[in-house]
Amino acid sequence: MARVKQQRAEITRQAILDGAAIAFDAAGFGGTSLSEVVRHAGVTKGALYFHFPSKEALARTLVDEQFQISADVPALEDPGLQTVIDLSHQMAFGLRGNVRVRAAIRLVIEFGSFTDPDPSPYNTWIETCRNCLTPAQARGDVLPSLDVDDLAVFLVGSFTGIQVTSHVRTHREDLHTRITDLWDFLLPGIVPASRIPRFAPAGSPECRAELGLPSPA
């Protein structure tokens, strides 16, 4: 019986997060009321407050969920530059097809751009990139003259700007293309020329197969 209750509680919690994601994605943090969350989730306000004490708690939970995309990176035996390339396409895929990811990124931009900005989500992605770029540089895949900390900051900032521009211009229909462009332009400046053919700007074959993306032309 206790197990059944736990399962039902988790189903309700996930429904609340789905409803919150739909509301935040559509109207942002300031434009979303808990009544809207309840309506999209199909639960009572009492159920919502049982799982989340406030709208802020809901938003923070969704913001943290984006890092599931990179959850496997610490366990990788040999992370590197291609890992970062693939992560950028995995995030692009999430932004195009997963309302929770879209809501999380909208909230990150809101929380990071206005009153009392919170840099922690950006810092988490920067750290993830740095943890991949450092071993890449050690084995000669990134130019030794580059500061991997600065490069990680640049990559996170570039992705953020590209996805916002893609959202405004094409509703992110061209996001994978724009991310591929980023790597096409960037690789000659950060990778020794002899090693550039090792990397797939459009994502590794394994990544594209996992995401169901067609092979690049």
mmCIF file with all atom_site columns, N, CA and C in Angstrom, residues 135-195:
data_model
loop_
_atom_site.group_PDB
_atom_site.id
_atom_site.type_symbol
_atom_site.label_atom_id
_atom_site.label_alt_id
_atom_site.label_comp_id
_atom_site.label_asym_id
_atom_site.label_entity_id
_atom_site.label_seq_id
_atom_site.pdbx_PDB_ins_code
_atom_site.Cartn_x
_atom_site.Cartn_y
_atom_site.Cartn_z
_atom_site.occupancy
_atom_site.B_iso_or_equiv
_atom_site.pdbx_formal_charge
_atom_site.auth_seq_id
_atom_site.auth_comp_id
_atom_site.auth_asym_id
_atom_site.auth_atom_id
_atom_site.pdbx_PDB_model_num
ATOM 1   N N  . PRO A 1 135 ? 40.726 17.706 -20.326 1.00 0.00 ? 135 PRO A N  1
ATOM 2   C CA . PRO A 1 135 ? 41.407 16.511 -20.851 1.00 0.00 ? 135 PRO A CA 1
ATOM 3   C C  . PRO A 1 135 ? 41.609 16.570 -22.361 1.00 0.00 ? 135 PRO A C  1
ATOM 4   N N  . ALA A 1 136 ? 40.708 17.243 -23.070 1.00 0.00 ? 136 ALA A N  1
ATOM 5   C CA . ALA A 1 136 ? 40.883 17.382 -24.518 1.00 0.00 ? 136 ALA A CA 1
ATOM 6   C C  . ALA A 1 136 ? 42.164 18.146 -24.832 1.00 0.00 ? 136 ALA A C  1
ATOM 7   N N  . GLN A 1 137 ? 42.402 19.209 -24.085 1.00 0.00 ? 137 GLN A N  1
ATOM 8   C CA . GLN A 1 137 ? 43.626 19.975 -24.291 1.00 0.00 ? 137 GLN A CA 1
ATOM 9   C C  . GLN A 1 137 ? 44.854 19.158 -23.918 1.00 0.00 ? 137 GLN A C  1
ATOM 10  N N  . ALA A 1 138 ? 44.745 18.365 -22.860 1.00 0.00 ? 138 ALA A N  1
ATOM 11  C CA . ALA A 1 138 ? 45.883 17.563 -22.409 1.00 0.00 ? 138 ALA A CA 1
ATOM 12  C C  . ALA A 1 138 ? 46.309 16.544 -23.457 1.00 0.00 ? 138 ALA A C  1
ATOM 13  N N  . ARG A 1 139 ? 45.364 16.050 -24.267 1.00 0.00 ? 139 ARG A N  1
ATOM 14  C CA . ARG A 1 139 ? 45.742 15.077 -25.292 1.00 0.00 ? 139 ARG A CA 1
ATOM 15  C C  . ARG A 1 139 ? 45.921 15.721 -26.676 1.00 0.00 ? 139 ARG A C  1
ATOM 16  N N  . GLY A 1 140 ? 45.930 17.050 -26.720 1.00 0.00 ? 140 GLY A N  1
ATOM 17  C CA . GLY A 1 140 ? 46.277 17.744 -27.949 1.00 0.00 ? 140 GLY A CA 1
ATOM 18  C C  . GLY A 1 140 ? 45.139 18.088 -28.869 1.00 0.00 ? 140 GLY A C  1
ATOM 19  N N  . ASP A 1 141 ? 43.885 17.959 -28.408 1.00 0.00 ? 141 ASP A N  1
ATOM 20  C CA . ASP A 1 141 ? 42.733 18.275 -29.251 1.00 0.00 ? 141 ASP A CA 1
ATOM 21  C C  . ASP A 1 141 ? 42.334 19.747 -29.183 1.00 0.00 ? 141 ASP A C  1
ATOM 22  N N  . VAL A 1 142 ? 42.827 20.459 -28.196 1.00 0.00 ? 142 VAL A N  1
ATOM 23  C CA . VAL A 1 142 ? 42.590 21.895 -28.065 1.00 0.00 ? 142 VAL A CA 1
ATOM 24  C C  . VAL A 1 142 ? 43.953 22.583 -27.999 1.00 0.00 ? 142 VAL A C  1
ATOM 25  N N  . LEU A 1 143 ? 44.072 23.691 -28.710 1.00 0.00 ? 143 LEU A N  1
ATOM 26  C CA . LEU A 1 143 ? 45.354 24.388 -28.766 1.00 0.00 ? 143 LEU A CA 1
ATOM 27  C C  . LEU A 1 143 ? 45.883 24.697 -27.369 1.00 0.00 ? 143 LEU A C  1
ATOM 28  N N  . PRO A 1 144 ? 47.164 24.452 -27.123 1.00 0.00 ? 144 PRO A N  1
ATOM 29  C CA . PRO A 1 144 ? 47.714 24.662 -25.780 1.00 0.00 ? 144 PRO A CA 1
ATOM 30  C C  . PRO A 1 144 ? 47.731 26.127 -25.362 1.00 0.00 ? 144 PRO A C  1
ATOM 31  N N  . SER A 1 145 ? 47.660 27.038 -26.318 1.00 0.00 ? 145 SER A N  1
ATOM 32  C CA . SER A 1 145 ? 47.694 28.464 -25.996 1.00 0.00 ? 145 SER A CA 1
ATOM 33  C C  . SER A 1 145 ? 46.380 28.975 -25.438 1.00 0.00 ? 145 SER A C  1
ATOM 34  N N  . LEU A 1 146 ? 45.316 28.177 -25.527 1.00 0.00 ? 146 LEU A N  1
ATOM 35  C CA . LEU A 1 146 ? 43.992 28.641 -25.115 1.00 0.00 ? 146 LEU A CA 1
ATOM 36  C C  . LEU A 1 146 ? 43.760 28.385 -23.630 1.00 0.00 ? 146 LEU A C  1
ATOM 37  N N  . ASP A 1 147 ? 43.027 29.290 -23.003 1.00 0.00 ? 147 ASP A N  1
ATOM 38  C CA . ASP A 1 147 ? 42.582 29.116 -21.621 1.00 0.00 ? 147 ASP A CA 1
ATOM 39  C C  . ASP A 1 147 ? 41.233 28.407 -21.663 1.00 0.00 ? 147 ASP A C  1
ATOM 40  N N  . VAL A 1 148 ? 41.164 27.174 -21.162 1.00 0.00 ? 148 VAL A N  1
ATOM 41  C CA . VAL A 1 148 ? 39.932 26.402 -21.274 1.00 0.00 ? 148 VAL A CA 1
ATOM 42  C C  . VAL A 1 148 ? 38.804 27.016 -20.449 1.00 0.00 ? 148 VAL A C  1
ATOM 43  N N  . ASP A 1 149 ? 39.141 27.739 -19.387 1.00 0.00 ? 149 ASP A N  1
ATOM 44  C CA . ASP A 1 149 ? 38.098 28.427 -18.623 1.00 0.00 ? 149 ASP A CA 1
ATOM 45  C C  . ASP A 1 149 ? 37.419 29.479 -19.495 1.00 0.00 ? 149 ASP A C  1
ATOM 46  N N  . ASP A 1 150 ? 38.225 30.289 -20.175 1.00 0.00 ? 150 ASP A N  1
ATOM 47  C CA . ASP A 1 150 ? 37.668 31.313 -21.060 1.00 0.00 ? 150 ASP A CA 1
ATOM 48  C C  . ASP A 1 150 ? 36.883 30.670 -22.206 1.00 0.00 ? 150 ASP A C  1
ATOM 49  N N  . LEU A 1 151 ? 37.409 29.575 -22.737 1.00 0.00 ? 151 LEU A N  1
ATOM 50  C CA . LEU A 1 151 ? 36.722 28.900 -23.842 1.00 0.00 ? 151 LEU A CA 1
ATOM 51  C C  . LEU A 1 151 ? 35.375 28.354 -23.385 1.00 0.00 ? 151 LEU A C  1
ATOM 52  N N  . ALA A 1 152 ? 35.319 27.796 -22.191 1.00 0.00 ? 152 ALA A N  1
ATOM 53  C CA . ALA A 1 152 ? 34.056 27.263 -21.665 1.00 0.00 ? 152 ALA A CA 1
ATOM 54  C C  . ALA A 1 152 ? 33.022 28.376 -21.499 1.00 0.00 ? 152 ALA A C  1
ATOM 55  N N  . VAL A 1 153 ? 33.454 29.526 -20.966 1.00 0.00 ? 153 VAL A N  1
ATOM 56  C CA . VAL A 1 153 ? 32.548 30.673 -20.821 1.00 0.00 ? 153 VAL A CA 1
ATOM 57  C C  . VAL A 1 153 ? 32.046 31.123 -22.187 1.00 0.00 ? 153 VAL A C  1
ATOM 58  N N  . PHE A 1 154 ? 32.950 31.185 -23.159 1.00 0.00 ? 154 PHE A N  1
ATOM 59  C CA . PHE A 1 154 ? 32.574 31.595 -24.517 1.00 0.00 ? 154 PHE A CA 1
ATOM 60  C C  . PHE A 1 154 ? 31.541 30.646 -25.119 1.00 0.00 ? 154 PHE A C  1
ATOM 61  N N  . LEU A 1 155 ? 31.742 29.350 -24.948 1.00 0.00 ? 155 LEU A N  1
ATOM 62  C CA . LEU A 1 155 ? 30.832 28.371 -25.539 1.00 0.00 ? 155 LEU A CA 1
ATOM 63  C C  . LEU A 1 155 ? 29.433 28.471 -24.945 1.00 0.00 ? 155 LEU A C  1
ATOM 64  N N  . VAL A 1 156 ? 29.352 28.589 -23.629 1.00 0.00 ? 156 VAL A N  1
ATOM 65  C CA . VAL A 1 156 ? 28.037 28.694 -22.986 1.00 0.00 ? 156 VAL A CA 1
ATOM 66  C C  . VAL A 1 156 ? 27.338 29.979 -23.418 1.00 0.00 ? 156 VAL A C  1
ATOM 67  N N  . GLY A 1 157 ? 28.084 31.082 -23.459 1.00 0.00 ? 157 GLY A N  1
ATOM 68  C CA . GLY A 1 157 ? 27.489 32.335 -23.909 1.00 0.00 ? 157 GLY A CA 1
ATOM 69  C C  . GLY A 1 157 ? 27.065 32.281 -25.359 1.00 0.00 ? 157 GLY A C  1
ATOM 70  N N  . SER A 1 158 ? 27.865 31.629 -26.196 1.00 0.00 ? 158 SER A N  1
ATOM 71  C CA . SER A 1 158 ? 27.525 31.524 -27.617 1.00 0.00 ? 158 SER A CA 1
ATOM 72  C C  . SER A 1 158 ? 26.274 30.687 -27.822 1.00 0.00 ? 158 SER A C  1
ATOM 73  N N  . PHE A 1 159 ? 26.191 29.561 -27.123 1.00 0.00 ? 159 PHE A N  1
ATOM 74  C CA . PHE A 1 159 ? 24.995 28.726 -27.256 1.00 0.00 ? 159 PHE A CA 1
ATOM 75  C C  . PHE A 1 159 ? 23.759 29.491 -26.810 1.00 0.00 ? 159 PHE A C  1
ATOM 76  N N  . THR A 1 160 ? 23.875 30.201 -25.707 1.00 0.00 ? 160 THR A N  1
ATOM 77  C CA . THR A 1 160 ? 22.728 30.957 -25.200 1.00 0.00 ? 160 THR A CA 1
ATOM 78  C C  . THR A 1 160 ? 22.236 31.960 -26.237 1.00 0.00 ? 160 THR A C  1
ATOM 79  N N  . GLY A 1 161 ? 23.151 32.709 -26.812 1.00 0.00 ? 161 GLY A N  1
ATOM 80  C CA . GLY A 1 161 ? 22.758 33.700 -27.810 1.00 0.00 ? 161 GLY A CA 1
ATOM 81  C C  . GLY A 1 161 ? 22.189 33.070 -29.066 1.00 0.00 ? 161 GLY A C  1
ATOM 82  N N  . ILE A 1 162 ? 22.786 31.966 -29.496 1.00 0.00 ? 162 ILE A N  1
ATOM 83  C CA . ILE A 1 162 ? 22.316 31.305 -30.716 1.00 0.00 ? 162 ILE A CA 1
ATOM 84  C C  . ILE A 1 162 ? 20.910 30.745 -30.525 1.00 0.00 ? 162 ILE A C  1
ATOM 85  N N  . GLN A 1 163 ? 20.663 30.127 -29.372 1.00 0.00 ? 163 GLN A N  1
ATOM 86  C CA . GLN A 1 163 ? 19.330 29.532 -29.193 1.00 0.00 ? 163 GLN A CA 1
ATOM 87  C C  . GLN A 1 163 ? 18.255 30.609 -29.058 1.00 0.00 ? 163 GLN A C  1
ATOM 88  N N  . VAL A 1 164 ? 18.586 31.731 -28.436 1.00 0.00 ? 164 VAL A N  1
ATOM 89  C CA . VAL A 1 164 ? 17.610 32.823 -28.341 1.00 0.00 ? 164 VAL A CA 1
ATOM 90  C C  . VAL A 1 164 ? 17.315 33.386 -29.724 1.00 0.00 ? 164 VAL A C  1
ATOM 91  N N  . THR A 1 165 ? 18.359 33.614 -30.513 1.00 0.00 ? 165 THR A N  1
ATOM 92  C CA . THR A 1 165 ? 18.168 34.136 -31.865 1.00 0.00 ? 165 THR A CA 1
ATOM 93  C C  . THR A 1 165 ? 17.360 33.168 -32.715 1.00 0.00 ? 165 THR A C  1
ATOM 94  N N  . SER A 1 166 ? 17.671 31.879 -32.604 1.00 0.00 ? 166 SER A N  1
ATOM 95  C CA . SER A 1 166 ? 16.928 30.870 -33.358 1.00 0.00 ? 166 SER A CA 1
ATOM 96  C C  . SER A 1 166 ? 15.465 30.835 -32.932 1.00 0.00 ? 166 SER A C  1
ATOM 97  N N  . HIS A 1 167 ? 15.230 30.964 -31.637 1.00 0.00 ? 167 HIS A N  1
ATOM 98  C CA . HIS A 1 167 ? 13.845 30.978 -31.141 1.00 0.00 ? 167 HIS A CA 1
ATOM 99  C C  . HIS A 1 167 ? 13.065 32.156 -31.725 1.00 0.00 ? 167 HIS A C  1
ATOM 100 N N  . VAL A 1 168 ? 13.683 33.329 -31.731 1.00 0.00 ? 168 VAL A N  1
ATOM 101 C CA . VAL A 1 168 ? 12.997 34.526 -32.219 1.00 0.00 ? 168 VAL A CA 1
ATOM 102 C C  . VAL A 1 168 ? 12.770 34.453 -33.730 1.00 0.00 ? 168 VAL A C  1
ATOM 103 N N  . ARG A 1 169 ? 13.750 33.957 -34.443 1.00 0.00 ? 169 ARG A N  1
ATOM 104 C CA . ARG A 1 169 ? 13.678 33.990 -35.909 1.00 0.00 ? 169 ARG A CA 1
ATOM 105 C C  . ARG A 1 169 ? 12.890 32.833 -36.511 1.00 0.00 ? 169 ARG A C  1
ATOM 106 N N  . THR A 1 170 ? 13.053 31.625 -35.959 1.00 0.00 ? 170 THR A N  1
ATOM 107 C CA . THR A 1 170 ? 12.465 30.440 -36.608 1.00 0.00 ? 170 THR A CA 1
ATOM 108 C C  . THR A 1 170 ? 11.764 29.497 -35.639 1.00 0.00 ? 170 THR A C  1
ATOM 109 N N  . HIS A 1 171 ? 11.508 29.940 -34.406 1.00 0.00 ? 171 HIS A N  1
ATOM 110 C CA . HIS A 1 171 ? 10.944 29.049 -33.388 1.00 0.00 ? 171 HIS A CA 1
ATOM 111 C C  . HIS A 1 171 ? 11.828 27.807 -33.203 1.00 0.00 ? 171 HIS A C  1
ATOM 112 N N  . ARG A 1 172 ? 13.126 28.022 -33.339 1.00 0.00 ? 172 ARG A N  1
ATOM 113 C CA . ARG A 1 172 ? 14.174 27.020 -33.154 1.00 0.00 ? 172 ARG A CA 1
ATOM 114 C C  . ARG A 1 172 ? 14.175 25.931 -34.225 1.00 0.00 ? 172 ARG A C  1
ATOM 115 N N  . GLU A 1 173 ? 13.478 26.144 -35.332 1.00 0.00 ? 173 GLU A N  1
ATOM 116 C CA . GLU A 1 173 ? 13.508 25.156 -36.407 1.00 0.00 ? 173 GLU A CA 1
ATOM 117 C C  . GLU A 1 173 ? 14.913 24.984 -36.968 1.00 0.00 ? 173 GLU A C  1
ATOM 118 N N  . ASP A 1 174 ? 15.713 26.034 -36.964 1.00 0.00 ? 174 ASP A N  1
ATOM 119 C CA . ASP A 1 174 ? 17.060 25.948 -37.543 1.00 0.00 ? 174 ASP A CA 1
ATOM 120 C C  . ASP A 1 174 ? 18.146 25.778 -36.483 1.00 0.00 ? 174 ASP A C  1
ATOM 121 N N  . LEU A 1 175 ? 17.778 25.403 -35.266 1.00 0.00 ? 175 LEU A N  1
ATOM 122 C CA . LEU A 1 175 ? 18.740 25.441 -34.168 1.00 0.00 ? 175 LEU A CA 1
ATOM 123 C C  . LEU A 1 175 ? 19.909 24.479 -34.385 1.00 0.00 ? 175 LEU A C  1
ATOM 124 N N  . HIS A 1 176 ? 19.643 23.258 -34.838 1.00 0.00 ? 176 HIS A N  1
ATOM 125 C CA . HIS A 1 176 ? 20.751 22.336 -35.071 1.00 0.00 ? 176 HIS A CA 1
ATOM 126 C C  . HIS A 1 176 ? 21.697 22.865 -36.155 1.00 0.00 ? 176 HIS A C  1
ATOM 127 N N  . THR A 1 177 ? 21.125 23.486 -37.178 1.00 0.00 ? 177 THR A N  1
ATOM 128 C CA . THR A 1 177 ? 21.954 24.067 -38.235 1.00 0.00 ? 177 THR A CA 1
ATOM 129 C C  . THR A 1 177 ? 22.821 25.186 -37.689 1.00 0.00 ? 177 THR A C  1
ATOM 130 N N  . ARG A 1 178 ? 22.243 26.036 -36.873 1.00 0.00 ? 178 ARG A N  1
ATOM 131 C CA . ARG A 1 178 ? 23.008 27.155 -36.306 1.00 0.00 ? 178 ARG A CA 1
ATOM 132 C C  . ARG A 1 178 ? 24.094 26.666 -35.350 1.00 0.00 ? 178 ARG A C  1
ATOM 133 N N  . ILE A 1 179 ? 23.798 25.600 -34.583 1.00 0.00 ? 179 ILE A N  1
ATOM 134 C CA . ILE A 1 179 ? 24.809 25.035 -33.691 1.00 0.00 ? 179 ILE A CA 1
ATOM 135 C C  . ILE A 1 179 ? 25.939 24.409 -34.509 1.00 0.00 ? 179 ILE A C  1
ATOM 136 N N  . THR A 1 180 ? 25.585 23.751 -35.600 1.00 0.00 ? 180 THR A N  1
ATOM 137 C CA . THR A 1 180 ? 26.617 23.204 -36.484 1.00 0.00 ? 180 THR A CA 1
ATOM 138 C C  . THR A 1 180 ? 27.481 24.314 -37.059 1.00 0.00 ? 180 THR A C  1
ATOM 139 N N  . ASP A 1 181 ? 26.849 25.415 -37.447 1.00 0.00 ? 181 ASP A N  1
ATOM 140 C CA . ASP A 1 181 ? 27.604 26.575 -37.936 1.00 0.00 ? 181 ASP A CA 1
ATOM 141 C C  . ASP A 1 181 ? 28.601 27.063 -36.885 1.00 0.00 ? 181 ASP A C  1
ATOM 142 N N  . LEU A 1 182 ? 28.153 27.133 -35.636 1.00 0.00 ? 182 LEU A N  1
ATOM 143 C CA . LEU A 1 182 ? 29.032 27.570 -34.558 1.00 0.00 ? 182 LEU A CA 1
ATOM 144 C C  . LEU A 1 182 ? 30.311 26.740 -34.533 1.00 0.00 ? 182 LEU A C  1
ATOM 145 N N  . TRP A 1 183 ? 30.161 25.430 -34.585 1.00 0.00 ? 183 TRP A N  1
ATOM 146 C CA . TRP A 1 183 ? 31.331 24.560 -34.508 1.00 0.00 ? 183 TRP A CA 1
ATOM 147 C C  . TRP A 1 183 ? 32.156 24.610 -35.783 1.00 0.00 ? 183 TRP A C  1
ATOM 148 N N  . ASP A 1 184 ? 31.507 24.737 -36.931 1.00 0.00 ? 184 ASP A N  1
ATOM 149 C CA . ASP A 1 184 ? 32.255 24.880 -38.186 1.00 0.00 ? 184 ASP A CA 1
ATOM 150 C C  . ASP A 1 184 ? 33.156 26.110 -38.147 1.00 0.00 ? 184 ASP A C  1
ATOM 151 N N  . PHE A 1 185 ? 32.624 27.211 -37.635 1.00 0.00 ? 185 PHE A N  1
ATOM 152 C CA . PHE A 1 185 ? 33.409 28.446 -37.557 1.00 0.00 ? 185 PHE A CA 1
ATOM 153 C C  . PHE A 1 185 ? 34.460 28.380 -36.454 1.00 0.00 ? 185 PHE A C  1
ATOM 154 N N  . LEU A 1 186 ? 34.140 27.680 -35.370 1.00 0.00 ? 186 LEU A N  1
ATOM 155 C CA . LEU A 1 186 ? 34.992 27.720 -34.185 1.00 0.00 ? 186 LEU A CA 1
ATOM 156 C C  . LEU A 1 186 ? 36.154 26.735 -34.224 1.00 0.00 ? 186 LEU A C  1
ATOM 157 N N  . LEU A 1 187 ? 35.928 25.532 -34.732 1.00 0.00 ? 187 LEU A N  1
ATOM 158 C CA . LEU A 1 187 ? 36.954 24.495 -34.652 1.00 0.00 ? 187 LEU A CA 1
ATOM 159 C C  . LEU A 1 187 ? 38.307 24.920 -35.220 1.00 0.00 ? 187 LEU A C  1
ATOM 160 N N  . PRO A 1 188 ? 38.367 25.609 -36.372 1.00 0.00 ? 188 PRO A N  1
ATOM 161 C CA . PRO A 1 188 ? 39.692 25.994 -36.877 1.00 0.00 ? 188 PRO A CA 1
ATOM 162 C C  . PRO A 1 188 ? 40.457 26.934 -35.946 1.00 0.00 ? 188 PRO A C  1
ATOM 163 N N  . GLY A 1 189 ? 39.761 27.594 -35.049 1.00 0.00 ? 189 GLY A N  1
ATOM 164 C CA . GLY A 1 189 ? 40.420 28.522 -34.133 1.00 0.00 ? 189 GLY A CA 1
ATOM 165 C C  . GLY A 1 189 ? 40.821 27.912 -32.809 1.00 0.00 ? 189 GLY A C  1
ATOM 166 N N  . ILE A 1 190 ? 40.333 26.697 -32.525 1.00 0.00 ? 190 ILE A N  1
ATOM 167 C CA . ILE A 1 190 ? 40.637 26.111 -31.214 1.00 0.00 ? 190 ILE A CA 1
ATOM 168 C C  . ILE A 1 190 ? 41.294 24.741 -31.300 1.00 0.00 ? 190 ILE A C  1
ATOM 169 N N  . VAL A 1 191 ? 41.297 24.134 -32.476 1.00 0.00 ? 191 VAL A N  1
ATOM 170 C CA . VAL A 1 191 ? 41.822 22.775 -32.643 1.00 0.00 ? 191 VAL A CA 1
ATOM 171 C C  . VAL A 1 191 ? 43.015 22.805 -33.604 1.00 0.00 ? 191 VAL A C  1
ATOM 172 N N  . PRO A 1 192 ? 44.097 22.096 -33.304 1.00 0.00 ? 192 PRO A N  1
ATOM 173 C CA . PRO A 1 192 ? 45.188 21.980 -34.277 1.00 0.00 ? 192 PRO A CA 1
ATOM 174 C C  . PRO A 1 192 ? 44.658 21.472 -35.617 1.00 0.00 ? 192 PRO A C  1
ATOM 175 N N  . ALA A 1 193 ? 45.152 22.042 -36.709 1.00 0.00 ? 193 ALA A N  1
ATOM 176 C CA . ALA A 1 193 ? 44.599 21.754 -38.037 1.00 0.00 ? 193 ALA A CA 1
ATOM 177 C C  . ALA A 1 193 ? 44.564 20.265 -38.349 1.00 0.00 ? 193 ALA A C  1
ATOM 178 N N  . SER A 1 194 ? 45.582 19.536 -37.944 1.00 0.00 ? 194 SER A N  1
ATOM 179 C CA . SER A 1 194 ? 45.648 18.111 -38.269 1.00 0.00 ? 194 SER A CA 1
ATOM 180 C C  . SER A 1 194 ? 44.583 17.287 -37.550 1.00 0.00 ? 194 SER A C  1
ATOM 181 N N  . ARG A 1 195 ? 44.018 17.842 -36.493 1.00 0.00 ? 195 ARG A N  1
ATOM 182 C CA . ARG A 1 195 ? 43.044 17.088 -35.687 1.00 0.00 ? 195 ARG A CA 1
ATOM 183 C C  . ARG A 1 195 ? 41.593 17.467 -35.983 1.00 0.00 ? 195 ARG A C  1
#
